[in-house]
């Protein structure tokens, strides 16, 4: 399959050179001259497989363009596109900053064609691997919909952030298909139904399979009972028609669909609770003839209250679910905030959710009296509340301070969001307050920083000074160096090692067996050892050796003597990938 590469550079000569190199290697190329042009193009035409992005451009440099790209991807709800920075600058500071932001690699200009192609192929290979692993961990293999675990994670977020309708869908009389026509036909029906719900649920729908013949869907295009009725009718008619196409017109199984529906957030925004209420509606349909729908409403809620005898706390909690949730942050007094805050922090840690704490402090402007200051301070709290999402919470810690907890946010966006809140306040009210803020980021996701990584890295180098220097750099960042003076020693160790390293740093030029021979022996060994990523180290500066290193299967190539920041960020970059692999493989198991 032809890969689509976007090249963004204000230098036409670089665009032409990159375009020529990539086109000759069977890649589709889109060349653009600015970060803004890149963003506009992606918003209209979709994202490429990979972006080559120049750092030094007028108006919007590569770092700013990268940030805006990630914001646009969030807005469009599309997967993050891998980005390789292009630079003619030898400054290690910009390389460190790029890796910490999340770029996939760096390529220096002017391009060496072979280095350019190898590094692009390397990044795309890693990207494809991670997509495949993530799909295996989150996608139901039969239907292609989200599996149960991924559905819970995705729909929990949807119910917190969006208005719409949650549908619980169950196939009626499906067991008879397996009994009369066999499980292979049953699988065909499930696969077909998965395609039907994607077609019949309006607007942008989200879909999951949570049981054998149980499905859930969420759509912001379903706004009232008539929409639910239409979806239910179409699902039943299309399923029956498709089933007869699969099993023959004489198929007499009363196959159909029962639907339980609930509007979000009218009856709350907790997915688990909402699903239980939708399931109650589904049960009513099943009891009353099947092949239809029931939608949770105030009347149903009142009926539950009337019919409930000895109601338990879970039922009461469902009935008392938050109603008519405004699309603003939740503001609490200090006492209530303290309880919610402690619960939220535990929840974030348990579910690998990032968050940020922000403390706004307000001061008087010159010549302002106390009454005006306090009135503006009151209004500033409303402004913050209305500027944030309903998944965020805040409290007024003092009369001139607001403490905010923002959920599920990337670190690089926090300052920009806060600056925007202050800027919008100043536009709307003028300079009537001196506003400052401080932030503290809470990182719980898998993309952990170097300081938090605890990993074992083998370093194979016949120069003990190099090993000691690398150890002094990496040990400070939670990385344990296991040294070997030769490839032979490491291979002997690996034959009987109970635990293999997370990464291998391998010197190219060594007495005895050189780095390329060691790599060849590792690849020939197969098994887990051959899957350990390798970074080759060399004192040579030739592009030929870099090409040979990338061709041999190395994940990266670092020149000696080491620049401490470059060694740290490139090692961390690979280790984060290792942790992601573990996470997804564990999910698959």
XYZ file of C-alpha atoms in Angstrom:
589
model
C 0.000 0.000 0.000
C 1.361 3.422 -0.996
C 2.203 5.585 2.026
C 1.134 9.233 2.068
C 3.835 11.606 3.329
C 3.262 15.329 3.923
C 6.338 17.573 3.738
C 6.071 21.022 5.367
C 8.979 23.417 4.713
C 9.161 27.067 3.657
C 12.174 26.315 1.406
C 11.015 25.255 -2.059
C 14.329 23.543 -2.786
C 13.857 21.272 0.246
C 10.277 20.511 -0.800
C 11.388 19.542 -4.305
C 14.268 17.409 -3.027
C 12.092 15.565 -0.480
C 9.330 15.130 -3.043
C 11.720 13.631 -5.566
C 13.274 11.227 -3.067
C 9.917 10.068 -1.677
C 8.211 9.723 -5.058
C 11.060 7.545 -6.333
C 10.420 5.269 -3.352
C 6.735 4.795 -4.222
C 5.351 7.266 -1.669
C 2.570 9.768 -2.271
C 3.764 13.283 -1.429
C 1.924 16.473 -0.446
C 4.235 19.491 -0.213
C 3.185 22.564 1.790
C 5.061 25.753 2.654
C 3.754 26.592 6.143
C 2.312 25.177 9.335
C -0.964 26.992 8.701
C -1.241 25.466 5.230
C -0.665 22.037 6.814
C -3.457 22.548 9.363
C -5.913 23.876 6.771
C -5.154 21.007 4.423
C -5.606 18.326 7.079
C -8.878 19.845 8.296
C -10.278 19.716 4.748
C -8.665 16.544 3.373
C -7.688 14.354 6.303
C -4.324 13.380 7.751
C -1.422 11.623 5.971
C 0.463 8.580 7.228
C 3.424 10.729 8.340
C 4.491 14.386 8.380
C 7.997 15.745 7.758
C 7.885 19.118 9.522
C 10.597 21.781 9.324
C 11.386 23.466 12.641
C 12.491 26.891 11.427
C 9.671 28.536 9.489
C 8.368 32.119 9.607
C 5.080 33.010 11.377
C 4.550 29.525 12.834
C 7.603 27.418 13.608
C 7.642 23.623 13.763
C 7.043 23.451 17.522
C 3.951 25.679 17.288
C 2.693 23.785 14.236
C 3.122 20.498 16.106
C 1.062 21.772 19.055
C -1.684 23.059 16.745
C -1.710 19.743 14.883
C -2.359 17.802 18.086
C -5.188 20.197 19.026
C -6.709 19.796 15.553
C -6.523 15.997 15.810
C -8.387 16.151 19.112
C -11.016 18.395 17.552
C -11.434 16.090 14.544
C -11.255 12.990 16.793
C -8.608 11.336 14.626
C -5.504 9.356 15.516
C -2.268 11.260 16.109
C -0.109 11.416 12.976
C 3.585 10.574 13.490
C 5.806 13.618 12.930
C 9.499 13.740 12.047
C 11.165 17.108 12.576
C 13.488 18.427 9.876
C 16.330 20.706 10.905
C 19.636 22.091 9.740
C 20.361 23.185 13.309
C 22.915 21.215 15.312
C 21.526 22.536 18.601
C 20.762 19.575 20.867
C 18.272 21.671 22.838
C 15.740 21.702 20.005
C 16.111 17.938 19.548
C 15.496 17.370 23.256
C 12.443 19.638 23.195
C 11.016 17.832 20.179
C 11.316 14.378 21.699
C 9.798 15.595 24.965
C 6.855 16.987 22.976
C 6.343 13.596 21.335
C 7.883 13.740 17.851
C 8.863 10.401 16.355
C 12.313 11.279 15.026
C 14.706 13.973 13.759
C 16.281 14.193 10.307
C 19.023 16.654 9.504
C 19.165 18.737 6.348
C 20.409 18.547 3.683
C 18.803 15.126 3.249
C 20.706 11.973 2.534
C 18.155 10.022 0.467
C 18.896 6.662 2.091
C 18.800 8.061 5.644
C 15.524 9.869 4.893
C 13.845 6.731 3.544
C 15.167 4.429 6.286
C 14.038 6.732 9.087
C 10.589 7.199 7.532
C 10.193 3.442 7.098
C 11.355 2.901 10.680
C 8.754 5.295 12.103
C 5.960 3.908 9.910
C 6.871 0.360 10.913
C 6.669 1.251 14.612
C 3.406 3.137 14.019
C 1.844 0.162 12.247
C 2.973 -2.185 15.002
C 1.417 0.017 17.697
C -1.827 0.374 15.739
C -2.023 -3.396 15.307
C -1.285 -4.033 18.977
C -3.823 -1.423 20.052
C -6.429 -2.895 17.711
C -5.780 -6.381 19.052
C -6.231 -5.055 22.588
C -9.361 -2.990 21.925
C -11.196 -4.419 18.912
C -13.614 -7.344 18.962
C -12.043 -9.737 16.485
C -15.317 -11.044 15.070
C -17.239 -7.824 14.434
C -14.544 -5.157 14.284
C -16.369 -3.108 16.924
C -14.870 -2.129 20.280
C -14.551 -5.044 22.689
C -16.106 -4.928 26.160
C -13.126 -3.401 27.986
C -12.506 -0.778 25.312
C -16.238 -0.004 25.160
C -16.291 0.742 28.880
C -13.301 3.073 28.567
C -14.529 4.869 25.425
C -18.182 5.152 26.428
C -17.327 6.347 29.945
C -15.528 9.274 28.340
C -18.317 9.884 25.824
C -20.991 9.999 28.516
C -18.947 12.518 30.496
C -18.241 14.819 27.583
C -21.079 14.570 25.049
C -24.832 14.899 24.794
C -26.608 12.126 22.969
C -28.308 8.789 23.383
C -26.928 5.542 24.777
C -28.462 2.435 23.211
C -28.279 -1.094 24.543
C -29.138 -3.502 21.751
C -29.860 -7.214 22.015
C -30.627 -9.668 19.215
C -33.908 -11.516 19.705
C -33.957 -15.298 19.148
C -30.308 -15.334 18.108
C -29.682 -18.628 19.928
C -31.911 -20.364 17.390
C -29.539 -19.324 14.603
C -26.677 -21.176 16.305
C -28.879 -24.160 17.153
C -30.445 -24.569 13.697
C -27.800 -23.231 11.313
C -24.584 -23.630 13.298
C -22.133 -21.241 14.925
C -20.490 -20.338 11.642
C -23.785 -18.888 10.421
C -24.272 -17.262 13.816
C -20.939 -15.490 13.376
C -22.000 -14.295 9.922
C -25.172 -12.803 11.406
C -23.183 -10.990 14.123
C -20.704 -9.636 11.571
C -23.564 -8.465 9.368
C -25.365 -6.828 12.288
C -22.228 -4.928 13.251
C -22.269 -3.344 9.802
C -26.005 -2.668 10.058
C -25.789 -0.680 13.297
C -22.921 1.407 11.928
C -25.138 2.277 8.964
C -28.457 2.802 10.752
C -27.354 4.757 13.858
C -27.302 8.408 12.719
C -24.619 11.090 12.910
C -21.203 10.122 14.310
C -21.876 6.870 16.123
C -19.732 4.833 18.505
C -20.231 1.085 18.758
C -19.199 -1.817 20.958
C -19.934 -5.495 21.473
C -20.240 -6.282 25.179
C -21.545 -9.859 25.039
C -22.371 -12.677 22.646
C -25.318 -10.917 20.980
C -25.300 -7.720 23.054
C -24.204 -4.414 21.555
C -24.079 -0.797 22.668
C -24.098 2.393 20.634
C -23.813 6.088 21.392
C -24.937 8.835 19.035
C -25.310 12.593 19.308
C -27.705 12.415 16.347
C -30.453 10.761 18.417
C -32.230 13.540 20.284
C -35.749 12.275 21.064
C -38.021 9.244 21.135
C -38.941 9.497 17.455
C -35.261 9.076 16.549
C -35.023 5.970 18.759
C -38.179 4.576 17.136
C -36.729 5.112 13.658
C -33.427 3.457 14.546
C -35.226 0.494 16.134
C -37.485 -0.005 13.109
C -34.588 0.226 10.637
C -32.431 -2.182 12.646
C -35.227 -4.762 12.769
C -36.147 -4.475 9.093
C -32.572 -4.510 7.819
C -31.504 -7.388 10.073
C -34.414 -9.568 8.993
C -33.739 -8.826 5.319
C -30.021 -9.572 5.704
C -30.706 -12.773 7.659
C -32.910 -14.093 4.825
C -30.170 -13.282 2.349
C -27.770 -15.330 4.466
C -30.056 -18.261 5.381
C -32.659 -18.238 2.621
C -36.126 -16.751 2.215
C -37.646 -19.705 4.051
C -35.789 -18.728 7.241
C -38.531 -18.676 9.910
C -36.562 -17.675 13.020
C -38.194 -14.604 14.615
C -34.874 -12.788 14.475
C -34.989 -9.158 15.474
C -33.682 -6.446 17.756
C -34.699 -5.107 21.168
C -33.412 -1.676 22.115
C -33.148 0.038 25.479
C -32.307 3.743 25.235
C -31.434 6.557 27.620
C -30.615 10.202 26.949
C -27.290 11.578 28.161
C -26.833 13.583 30.373
C -30.513 14.011 31.352
C -30.334 10.996 33.657
C -26.651 11.289 34.530
C -23.308 10.891 32.831
C -21.869 7.780 34.486
C -21.707 5.090 31.807
C -22.121 2.100 34.130
C -25.219 3.563 35.761
C -26.702 4.659 32.439
C -26.131 1.201 30.946
C -28.057 -0.387 33.820
C -30.992 1.956 33.206
C -30.888 1.229 29.467
C -30.832 -2.473 30.343
C -34.023 -2.001 32.389
C -35.694 -0.571 29.299
C -34.381 -3.464 27.225
C -35.863 -5.910 29.725
C -39.284 -4.213 29.384
C -39.112 -4.689 25.612
C -38.171 -8.352 26.016
C -41.138 -8.899 28.351
C -43.566 -7.226 25.975
C -43.095 -8.911 22.628
C -39.515 -8.023 21.655
C -38.569 -6.409 18.300
C -39.041 -2.899 19.640
C -37.655 -0.224 21.899
C -38.164 1.478 25.233
C -36.640 4.792 26.205
C -35.911 5.761 29.786
C -38.003 8.776 30.775
C -39.365 10.608 33.790
C -42.457 8.402 33.615
C -40.329 5.275 33.661
C -38.358 6.716 36.569
C -41.595 7.425 38.471
C -42.832 3.923 37.669
C -39.587 2.537 39.093
C -40.141 4.597 42.238
C -43.719 3.305 42.585
C -42.867 -0.332 41.928
C -39.677 -0.437 43.957
C -40.094 -2.321 47.193
C -37.166 -2.246 49.603
C -35.126 -0.201 47.104
C -31.391 -0.761 47.522
C -28.730 1.917 47.435
C -27.677 1.075 43.867
C -31.209 1.582 42.526
C -31.590 4.817 44.422
C -28.254 6.037 43.072
C -29.439 5.380 39.533
C -32.656 7.322 40.109
C -30.775 10.205 41.662
C -28.377 10.411 38.690
C -27.319 13.937 37.812
C -29.947 15.612 35.590
C -29.725 18.455 33.107
C -25.971 18.730 33.516
C -24.851 22.151 32.234
C -21.887 22.159 29.912
C -19.636 23.862 32.475
C -17.172 22.762 35.138
C -18.453 21.632 38.519
C -17.848 24.212 41.259
C -17.896 22.966 44.854
C -17.258 24.424 48.260
C -13.940 23.517 49.871
C -15.333 20.713 52.034
C -17.161 18.982 49.184
C -14.232 19.612 46.835
C -11.835 17.867 49.207
C -13.870 14.641 49.080
C -14.277 14.733 45.301
C -10.609 15.664 44.845
C -9.333 12.660 46.826
C -11.640 10.314 44.961
C -10.664 11.832 41.597
C -6.921 11.463 42.213
C -7.366 7.774 43.076
C -9.558 7.301 40.009
C -7.002 8.975 37.727
C -4.199 6.768 39.047
C -6.245 3.588 38.713
C -7.354 4.377 35.156
C -4.132 5.937 33.824
C -5.715 9.363 33.337
C -3.622 12.527 33.263
C -4.796 15.677 35.010
C -3.555 19.097 36.021
C -3.960 21.242 39.126
C -4.170 25.001 38.611
C -4.275 27.741 41.233
C -5.487 31.128 40.011
C -4.533 34.091 42.208
C -6.226 37.470 41.753
C -4.833 40.853 42.828
C -6.198 44.398 42.627
C -5.245 46.690 39.801
C -3.941 50.085 40.793
C -6.599 52.417 42.267
C -9.273 49.694 42.636
C -11.468 49.646 45.754
C -12.290 46.508 47.744
C -15.929 46.238 46.635
C -15.105 46.331 42.921
C -12.253 43.889 43.421
C -14.434 41.359 45.254
C -17.215 41.694 42.659
C -14.790 41.027 39.828
C -13.251 38.158 41.805
C -16.746 36.620 42.134
C -17.357 36.995 38.417
C -13.966 35.531 37.533
C -15.037 32.262 39.161
C -18.091 32.123 36.874
C -15.856 32.859 33.896
C -13.498 29.979 34.760
C -16.425 27.617 35.368
C -17.982 28.433 31.994
C -14.624 28.180 30.187
C -13.876 24.633 31.351
C -15.524 21.304 30.589
C -18.143 19.648 32.743
C -15.595 16.920 33.560
C -13.435 19.547 35.358
C -13.966 20.760 38.940
C -13.014 23.885 40.860
C -13.358 25.485 44.260
C -12.746 28.913 45.753
C -9.922 28.355 48.216
C -9.775 32.025 49.324
C -11.705 35.087 48.276
C -8.991 35.850 45.691
C -7.999 32.285 44.694
C -9.596 29.530 42.635
C -8.242 25.974 42.667
C -8.992 23.957 39.519
C -8.614 20.263 38.655
C -8.618 19.628 34.904
C -9.069 16.032 33.780
C -7.689 14.061 30.848
C -5.420 16.773 29.439
C -1.978 16.716 27.843
C 0.709 18.623 29.676
C 1.701 20.845 26.772
C -1.880 22.148 26.440
C -2.420 23.220 30.067
C -0.648 26.573 29.854
C -2.335 27.398 26.578
C -5.790 26.672 27.980
C -5.108 28.831 31.045
C -3.676 31.659 28.946
C -6.798 31.543 26.787
C -9.033 31.798 29.860
C -7.121 34.873 31.053
C -7.071 36.415 27.567
C -10.831 35.944 27.111
C -11.431 37.510 30.531
C -9.370 40.558 29.629
C -11.194 40.887 26.303
C -14.599 40.670 27.966
C -13.966 42.710 31.121
C -10.833 44.713 30.455
C -7.776 44.803 32.687
C -9.768 44.855 35.948
C -7.767 42.119 37.720
C -4.130 41.141 37.996
C -4.320 37.417 37.250
C -1.569 34.866 37.796
C -1.654 31.088 37.944
C 0.573 28.169 38.813
C 0.180 24.587 37.617
C 1.123 21.107 38.730
C 0.739 18.265 36.249
C -0.403 14.805 37.334
C 0.934 12.206 34.910
C -0.635 8.763 35.130
C -0.717 7.546 31.529
C 1.609 5.181 29.774
C 3.579 7.988 28.139
C 5.704 8.466 31.233
C 8.642 10.780 31.616
C 12.251 9.691 31.872
C 12.308 10.420 35.589
C 9.554 7.843 36.139
C 10.863 5.043 33.936
C 12.400 2.090 35.789
C 14.077 0.005 33.123
C 17.028 -2.291 32.545
C 19.254 -1.325 29.617
C 22.177 -3.482 28.468
C 25.163 -1.535 27.159
C 27.735 -3.455 25.117
C 30.930 -1.450 24.641
C 34.598 -2.377 25.017
C 35.430 1.094 26.365
C 34.619 1.268 30.123
C 34.779 5.085 30.012
C 31.803 5.155 27.615
C 29.844 2.793 29.869
C 30.568 4.859 32.982
C 29.564 8.068 31.207
C 26.298 6.594 29.910
C 25.539 5.174 33.364
C 26.099 8.587 34.981
C 23.589 10.129 32.542
C 20.881 7.438 32.598
C 20.957 6.305 36.237
C 19.697 9.745 37.267
C 16.566 9.036 35.228
C 15.646 5.652 36.680
C 17.465 3.610 34.033
C 19.694 0.760 35.211
C 22.715 0.053 33.002
C 23.879 -3.588 32.759
C 27.398 -3.451 31.211
C 29.112 -5.955 28.909
C 32.584 -5.467 27.437
C 31.934 -7.640 24.383
C 29.150 -9.066 22.261
C 30.314 -12.595 23.107
C 29.817 -11.961 26.825
C 26.314 -10.633 26.283
C 25.222 -13.501 24.017
C 26.467 -16.015 26.582
C 24.502 -14.159 29.288
C 21.352 -13.947 27.143
C 21.299 -17.731 26.606
C 20.410 -18.356 30.246
C 19.037 -15.003 31.439
C 15.741 -15.184 33.320
C 14.864 -11.623 32.320
C 15.961 -9.922 29.120
C 16.684 -6.176 29.051
C 14.224 -3.564 27.856
C 16.760 -2.078 25.442
C 20.280 -2.739 24.154
C 22.854 0.015 23.540
C 25.364 -1.575 21.189
C 28.694 -0.104 20.094
C 29.506 -0.648 16.426
C 33.329 -0.704 16.615
C 34.560 -3.307 19.113
C 37.489 -5.696 19.126
C 36.438 -9.217 18.330
C 32.774 -9.313 17.301
C 31.601 -5.890 16.041
C 28.152 -4.428 16.607
C 26.728 -5.549 13.260
C 27.783 -9.144 13.892
C 26.240 -9.025 17.375
C 22.971 -7.745 15.845
C 23.044 -10.539 13.290
C 23.481 -13.148 16.037
C 20.654 -11.587 18.093
C 18.299 -11.648 15.082
C 19.237 -15.259 14.314
C 18.506 -16.258 17.915
C 14.822 -15.472 17.359
C 12.310 -15.516 20.211
C 12.110 -12.752 22.798
C 15.759 -11.760 22.393
C 15.273 -10.796 18.742
C 12.423 -8.474 19.773
C 14.529 -6.387 22.186
C 15.045 -2.964 20.518
C 18.637 -1.953 19.770
C 20.268 1.462 19.505
C 23.635 1.392 17.778
C 26.441 3.624 19.063
C 29.339 4.877 16.979
C 32.141 7.414 16.984
C 31.950 7.619 13.181
C 30.101 10.507 11.557
C 29.563 8.916 8.145
C 26.070 8.655 6.728
C 27.016 5.277 5.250
C 27.327 3.807 8.743
C 24.005 5.341 9.789
C 22.344 3.791 6.741
C 23.953 0.413 7.526
C 22.723 0.679 11.131
C 19.137 1.400 10.118
C 19.252 -1.299 7.426
C 20.382 -3.855 10.023
C 17.179 -3.334 12.025
C 18.409 -0.934 14.706
C 15.729 1.275 16.209
C 18.072 4.272 16.358
C 21.642 5.415 15.897
C 23.524 7.685 18.338
C 26.919 9.226 17.730
C 29.642 9.394 20.372
C 30.728 11.291 22.363
C 27.220 11.411 23.825
C 25.361 14.664 24.288
C 23.670 13.913 27.643
C 20.244 15.263 26.684
C 20.246 13.461 23.332
C 21.182 10.135 24.922
C 18.511 10.565 27.588
C 15.634 11.539 25.271
C 16.423 8.981 22.576
C 16.680 6.167 25.129
C 13.469 7.306 26.839
C 11.782 7.530 23.444
C 12.442 3.837 22.775
C 11.610 2.786 26.358
C 8.188 4.444 26.137
C 7.558 2.324 23.050
C 8.614 -0.794 24.978
C 6.137 0.036 27.756
C 3.353 0.615 25.237
C 4.069 -2.767 23.685
C 3.827 -4.431 27.072
C 0.599 -2.637 27.872
C -1.154 -3.717 24.685
C 0.195 -7.271 24.749
C -0.986 -7.605 28.337
C -4.433 -6.356 27.288
C -4.558 -8.932 24.498
C -3.767 -11.756 26.932
